[in-house]
Amino acid sequence: MENDHGFSITADCVEKIDAQQVFGYALFKDGKHTRLSYPLEKFRSDVAGRSFHNGRFIQRMREKAASFPNVRLEQGTVTSLLEEKGIIKGVYYKTKDSQELSACAPLTIVCDGCFSNLRRSLCNSKVDVPSCFVGLVLENCELPCANHGHVILGDPSPVLFYPISSTEVRCLVDVPGQKVPSISNGEMANYLKTVIAPQIPPELHDAFIAAVDKGNIRTMPNRSMPAAPYPTPGALLMGDAFNMRHPLTGGGMTVALSDIVVLRNLLRPLRDLNDAPSLCKYLESFYTLRKPVASTINTLAGALYKVFCASPDPARKEMRQACFDYLSLGGLFSKGPVSLLSGLNPRPLRLVLHFFAVAIYGVGRLLLPFPSPQRIWIGVRLISSASGIILPIIKAEGVRQMFLPATVPAYYRNPPAA
């Protein structure tokens, strides 16, 4: 569920792949639901989220890149970076017929995905795997709220539904931890039918069971990794190789496209990339300039995942219910968080204010109409729990870069002299 606002170069890449417009989220809990729409009133009529088959979109972007006269595509598997005296000069790669070749360039953009084997020397790669997604494709069914991503606050954790074509709906079942039920011996099918199916909206139940019976079930670890680069002359990390967040909110592509726009704007005035040390120093500003969008979406994804997971802890239960009810209030209470989530209004400080507003809203409900010692204690623990969720994420993102980017020296780097 990605927001394409501002990324004009990719606008036509979502054409001809049966991409579906997405206008917001629908949140379900205990038989109730609320609709959270993107605040699109101030934008052009064609501005909306898009959901699609990822492979089709990537292929369209490759075709778009290949259409430019100064671009040449080479297909192969990169095996390692080509380094000389601490400067990255290019890559070594293997072709389809197992030829080992090298390609050299003054700047190498490393974007080999979440399983990157090239990032080790370019960043501090502390990868966390909080859960796994179990993926299914539902066919020929109608979502309860058309053109919306659906988030079911299930037990033990959320279940997602969103359209990826005019006839298909992607379902992603979150399974906490790194171990999932076995697909081969039928444990997974049984888990999906007995634990998950009773919790999903009735409109999707039959299609869900049919998808489980069809057997095309995939699993994928959900990875999270803060951006902690080692500035290296001649190379720059991008995409999931550089920074990952829990995919609950579908923000990965939004962050990646935003990063591309930031990098494009930094490279645009340059005429010569051959002075690798000077270029590296200049591009340090990339890591600060990307922060408003990246840190907002990263922090929300990590915090919402923890809030949306079921817990036996009374304080966590109250926080989860308070979040659902707060968003259900509508108006500013839903538009603010959704504009942050979609990347339309990337304001880290506003994100923190909304997050603690949810916690305070939860405490207020506990204390009214008459507080009791037990309710006061749960309220204290709710605030403590909220702080314990969001503050470590903010620390990992970098407090100064998130909230005071203009105080970071790299923010003002000038392009190297031609």
XYZ file of C-alpha atoms in Angstrom:
418
model
C 0.000 0.000 0.000
C 2.363 2.645 -1.200
C 1.996 6.379 -1.671
C 3.144 7.636 -5.065
C 2.767 11.372 -4.321
C 5.732 13.357 -5.630
C 7.381 10.494 -7.512
C 6.453 11.520 -11.035
C 9.099 9.330 -12.680
C 7.361 6.207 -11.355
C 3.780 7.350 -12.037
C 3.491 5.535 -15.365
C 5.155 2.431 -13.865
C 1.917 1.617 -12.025
C 0.023 1.668 -15.324
C -0.579 -1.544 -17.289
C 0.087 -3.810 -14.271
C -3.501 -3.850 -12.951
C -2.419 -1.809 -9.906
C -5.257 -0.872 -7.575
C -5.864 2.559 -6.108
C -5.858 2.637 -2.314
C -7.534 5.480 -0.443
C -6.764 4.484 3.135
C -7.035 1.731 5.721
C -9.863 -0.190 7.347
C -9.186 -1.307 10.904
C -11.062 -4.289 12.409
C -11.254 -5.364 16.056
C -13.714 -7.615 17.883
C -16.393 -7.366 15.191
C -16.160 -3.562 14.889
C -14.377 -1.618 12.199
C -13.397 1.922 11.334
C -12.303 3.456 8.033
C -9.215 5.683 7.942
C -8.936 7.652 4.708
C -5.862 9.398 3.357
C -6.294 13.217 3.578
C -6.147 13.819 -0.183
C -8.322 16.938 -0.412
C -5.383 19.233 -1.236
C -3.876 16.948 -3.885
C -4.604 16.238 -7.537
C -7.411 13.800 -8.292
C -4.963 11.095 -9.457
C -3.013 11.090 -6.170
C -3.691 7.938 -4.161
C -1.896 4.924 -2.809
C -1.215 1.985 -5.114
C -1.118 -1.732 -4.353
C 0.139 -4.236 -6.890
C 2.155 -7.334 -7.678
C 5.623 -6.189 -6.631
C 7.370 -8.105 -9.437
C 5.286 -6.382 -12.100
C 6.111 -2.946 -10.692
C 9.844 -3.695 -10.515
C 9.787 -4.936 -14.111
C 8.048 -1.736 -15.255
C 10.707 0.356 -13.507
C 13.444 -1.636 -15.234
C 11.755 -1.013 -18.574
C 11.474 2.677 -17.750
C 15.171 2.890 -16.873
C 16.161 0.989 -20.031
C 14.213 3.451 -22.177
C 16.714 6.243 -21.453
C 19.521 6.539 -24.013
C 22.270 6.887 -21.386
C 21.290 3.672 -19.526
C 22.627 0.188 -20.320
C 21.311 -2.853 -18.504
C 23.628 -5.748 -17.658
C 22.117 -8.890 -16.124
C 24.138 -10.903 -13.647
C 24.607 -11.839 -9.995
C 26.878 -9.504 -8.044
C 29.301 -11.503 -5.906
C 31.324 -8.756 -4.202
C 32.353 -5.114 -4.272
C 35.496 -4.106 -6.156
C 37.634 -2.135 -3.701
C 40.983 -0.380 -4.112
C 42.711 1.471 -1.256
C 39.478 1.890 0.698
C 37.492 3.193 -2.280
C 34.724 1.184 -3.940
C 35.446 1.120 -7.668
C 32.561 -1.122 -8.820
C 31.427 -4.742 -8.520
C 32.358 -8.277 -9.499
C 29.479 -10.262 -10.998
C 28.611 -13.549 -12.695
C 26.657 -13.783 -15.920
C 24.066 -16.459 -16.776
C 26.750 -18.571 -18.426
C 28.947 -18.320 -15.258
C 31.424 -15.829 -16.672
C 33.058 -13.770 -13.914
C 33.230 -10.102 -14.907
C 33.667 -6.702 -13.277
C 31.905 -3.383 -13.794
C 33.465 -0.097 -12.704
C 31.858 3.251 -11.889
C 32.706 6.364 -9.840
C 29.610 5.734 -7.681
C 28.106 2.309 -6.957
C 24.548 2.254 -5.565
C 24.190 -0.931 -3.487
C 20.553 -2.037 -3.311
C 20.560 -5.832 -3.147
C 17.591 -6.190 -0.800
C 16.853 -7.487 2.682
C 19.188 -10.488 2.311
C 22.071 -8.252 1.167
C 25.507 -9.855 1.181
C 27.198 -6.572 0.198
C 26.203 -4.314 3.104
C 28.590 -5.794 5.718
C 31.359 -3.271 5.043
C 28.981 -0.353 4.379
C 26.817 -0.275 7.517
C 26.295 -1.629 11.018
C 23.735 -4.262 10.074
C 21.830 -5.077 13.281
C 18.925 -7.063 11.849
C 15.979 -7.957 14.077
C 13.320 -10.516 13.062
C 10.263 -9.835 15.264
C 7.889 -12.032 13.264
C 7.141 -13.790 9.980
C 4.443 -13.217 7.384
C 2.458 -16.116 5.987
C 1.251 -15.090 2.536
C -1.816 -16.156 0.557
C -3.641 -14.825 -2.488
C -7.450 -14.732 -2.316
C -9.248 -14.824 -5.658
C -12.518 -13.273 -6.847
C -13.650 -11.817 -3.536
C -14.803 -8.369 -2.444
C -13.114 -6.560 0.416
C -15.499 -5.131 3.034
C -14.132 -1.628 2.318
C -13.248 -1.335 -1.366
C -9.898 0.251 -2.282
C -8.632 0.149 1.298
C -5.928 -1.852 3.025
C -7.485 -3.978 5.777
C -5.795 -4.513 9.145
C -7.422 -7.067 11.455
C -6.263 -6.761 15.059
C -6.214 -10.490 15.615
C -4.792 -12.788 18.248
C -1.831 -13.237 18.467
C -1.006 -10.481 15.947
C -2.387 -8.546 12.953
C -3.696 -9.973 9.686
C -3.557 -7.841 6.522
C -5.680 -7.869 3.365
C -5.190 -5.570 0.374
C -5.947 -5.744 -3.364
C -3.039 -6.475 -5.724
C -5.070 -6.742 -8.932
C -8.682 -6.457 -10.045
C -9.291 -10.124 -9.142
C -6.760 -10.840 -6.353
C -6.384 -9.884 -2.707
C -3.141 -10.424 -0.853
C -3.446 -11.805 2.677
C -0.516 -11.584 5.073
C -0.871 -13.363 8.426
C 1.658 -12.209 11.005
C 3.153 -14.966 13.162
C 5.252 -13.622 16.082
C 8.773 -14.990 16.474
C 11.007 -16.707 13.944
C 9.368 -20.145 13.944
C 6.201 -20.804 11.940
C 4.007 -23.918 11.717
C 5.199 -26.433 9.119
C 3.592 -26.170 5.677
C 4.655 -29.647 4.535
C 2.951 -31.640 7.309
C -0.284 -29.632 7.324
C 0.318 -27.724 10.579
C 0.158 -24.387 8.788
C -3.145 -25.107 7.037
C -4.632 -26.248 10.339
C -3.369 -23.107 12.125
C -4.826 -20.830 9.445
C -8.209 -22.595 9.469
C -8.654 -23.002 13.216
C -6.900 -19.935 14.683
C -6.966 -17.232 11.974
C -10.107 -17.930 9.889
C -12.581 -17.344 12.782
C -11.092 -13.860 13.313
C -11.352 -12.462 9.788
C -14.371 -10.584 8.352
C -17.178 -12.961 7.217
C -17.030 -11.532 3.670
C -13.511 -12.971 3.264
C -13.928 -16.272 5.117
C -14.790 -18.582 2.186
C -12.125 -17.098 -0.107
C -9.572 -17.416 2.712
C -10.374 -21.108 3.263
C -10.247 -21.715 -0.505
C -6.798 -20.080 -0.675
C -5.547 -22.268 2.203
C -6.929 -25.409 0.488
C -5.249 -24.396 -2.773
C -1.971 -24.729 -0.907
C 0.084 -21.902 -2.412
C 1.273 -20.687 0.994
C 4.500 -18.714 1.321
C 6.395 -17.538 4.393
C 8.779 -14.611 4.782
C 10.696 -13.308 7.813
C 9.834 -9.713 8.728
C 13.086 -7.874 9.206
C 13.851 -4.589 10.902
C 17.169 -2.751 10.661
C 17.907 0.893 11.563
C 20.002 2.890 9.108
C 23.548 2.948 10.526
C 25.850 3.617 7.559
C 29.620 3.677 7.379
C 30.222 6.466 4.818
C 32.408 4.783 2.205
C 33.991 6.553 -0.786
C 32.578 5.227 -4.062
C 29.464 3.513 -2.659
C 26.042 4.302 -1.238
C 23.477 1.926 0.275
C 19.766 2.153 -0.645
C 16.530 0.241 -0.088
C 16.164 -2.765 2.220
C 19.912 -3.355 2.090
C 20.254 -0.055 3.975
C 17.165 0.312 6.165
C 14.195 -1.928 7.012
C 11.095 -1.573 9.138
C 8.254 -3.963 10.003
C 6.120 -4.301 6.825
C 2.826 -3.958 8.730
C 2.206 -0.488 7.292
C 3.536 -1.230 3.787
C 5.978 1.683 4.015
C 9.069 0.096 2.452
C 8.464 1.256 -1.110
C 7.450 4.743 0.073
C 10.741 5.137 1.957
C 12.749 3.737 -0.976
C 11.149 6.094 -3.506
C 11.547 9.048 -1.139
C 15.242 8.178 -0.725
C 15.624 8.100 -4.515
C 14.170 11.623 -4.777
C 16.536 12.892 -2.055
C 19.557 11.308 -3.768
C 18.473 12.557 -7.198
C 18.291 16.127 -5.887
C 21.759 15.821 -4.341
C 23.336 14.412 -7.519
C 21.549 16.745 -9.947
C 23.985 19.716 -9.683
C 27.089 17.508 -10.025
C 28.995 17.205 -13.281
C 31.839 14.953 -12.112
C 31.633 12.024 -9.662
C 35.268 10.974 -9.866
C 36.541 12.624 -6.670
C 35.294 9.788 -4.419
C 36.380 11.218 -1.002
C 34.789 14.639 -1.697
C 31.632 13.020 -3.079
C 31.392 10.762 -0.031
C 31.639 13.744 2.335
C 28.968 15.616 0.349
C 26.595 12.625 0.280
C 26.691 12.345 4.071
C 23.870 14.906 3.916
C 21.694 12.193 2.336
C 21.477 10.402 5.684
C 20.032 13.500 7.372
C 17.844 14.789 4.545
C 16.040 11.424 4.282
C 15.136 11.393 7.969
C 11.748 13.196 8.017
C 10.073 10.625 5.753
C 12.129 7.566 6.692
C 12.098 8.033 10.473
C 8.379 8.859 10.571
C 7.398 5.722 8.647
C 9.994 3.530 10.392
C 8.930 4.621 13.871
C 5.211 4.251 13.160
C 5.678 0.790 11.668
C 7.636 -0.492 14.661
C 5.398 1.149 17.264
C 2.092 0.148 15.662
C 3.201 -3.456 15.306
C 3.902 -3.679 19.038
C 0.645 -1.909 19.930
C -1.454 -4.043 17.548
C -0.156 -7.390 18.850
C -2.355 -9.108 21.431
C -0.994 -9.339 24.986
C -2.200 -10.748 28.324
C -0.816 -7.616 30.035
C -3.788 -5.371 31.076
C -1.828 -2.198 30.268
C -0.980 -3.423 26.746
C -4.620 -4.487 26.254
C -5.775 -0.986 27.200
C -3.210 0.591 24.856
C -4.404 -1.567 21.965
C -8.069 -0.716 22.603
C -7.243 2.975 23.122
C -5.439 3.069 19.766
C -8.427 1.555 17.949
C -10.893 3.900 19.665
C -8.666 6.977 19.167
C -8.435 6.346 15.426
C -12.201 5.688 15.343
C -12.874 9.232 16.611
C -12.285 10.513 13.070
C -11.312 14.050 12.121
C -7.875 15.126 13.346
C -7.546 11.926 15.390
C -7.519 9.741 12.281
C -6.306 12.143 9.578
C -3.185 13.091 11.547
C -1.873 9.543 12.061
C -2.857 8.418 8.536
C -1.096 11.405 6.917
C 2.027 10.409 8.870
C 1.659 6.739 7.970
C 1.276 7.435 4.254
C 4.233 9.809 4.023
C 1.964 12.727 3.048
C 2.960 14.671 6.168
C 6.290 13.363 7.494
C 6.599 15.144 10.841
C 8.407 13.068 13.500
C 7.399 15.411 16.357
C 3.725 15.192 15.383
C 4.066 11.410 15.352
C 5.310 11.391 18.956
C 2.507 13.759 20.020
C -0.162 11.502 18.493
C 1.397 8.384 20.013
C 1.350 9.799 23.540
C -2.091 11.322 22.925
C -3.311 7.746 22.416
C -1.693 6.721 25.710
C -3.223 9.687 27.585
C -6.606 8.959 25.979
C -6.312 5.398 27.288
C -5.427 6.607 30.782
C -8.346 9.052 30.783
C -10.767 6.238 29.953
C -9.370 4.178 32.820
C -9.800 6.976 35.366
C -13.364 7.934 34.379
C -15.903 8.065 35.870
C -14.233 6.962 39.130
C -10.546 6.037 39.493
C -9.576 3.043 41.594
C -6.084 2.070 42.810
C -6.002 -0.803 40.302
C -7.048 1.448 37.405
C -4.512 4.117 38.400
C -1.784 1.454 38.478
C -2.798 0.169 35.012
C -2.749 3.774 33.762
C 0.793 4.295 35.066
C 1.902 1.061 33.437
C 0.175 2.074 30.180
C 2.271 5.275 29.985
C 5.374 3.267 30.900
C 4.558 0.663 28.241
C 4.002 3.355 25.581
C 7.368 4.927 26.446
C 9.031 1.510 26.338
C 7.657 0.946 22.833
C 8.494 4.223 21.098
C 11.596 5.580 22.847
C 13.966 2.718 21.826
C 12.802 3.091 18.207
C 13.488 6.844 18.305
C 16.912 6.223 19.852
C 17.775 3.777 17.050
C 16.631 6.307 14.415
C 18.704 9.088 16.005
C 17.074 11.768 18.193
C 19.051 14.654 16.726
C 18.548 13.663 13.108
C 14.824 13.062 13.661
C 13.900 16.214 15.537
C 16.763 18.680 14.949
C 18.156 17.828 11.497
C 19.217 21.435 10.872
C 21.751 21.131 13.726
C 23.582 18.256 12.000
C 26.665 19.653 10.131
C 26.140 17.344 7.143
C 22.740 18.999 6.550
C 24.534 21.977 4.979
C 27.095 20.190 2.802
C 27.755 21.981 -0.489
C 28.395 20.073 -3.735
C 32.113 19.412 -4.356
C 33.751 21.841 -6.741
C 33.671 20.678 -10.364
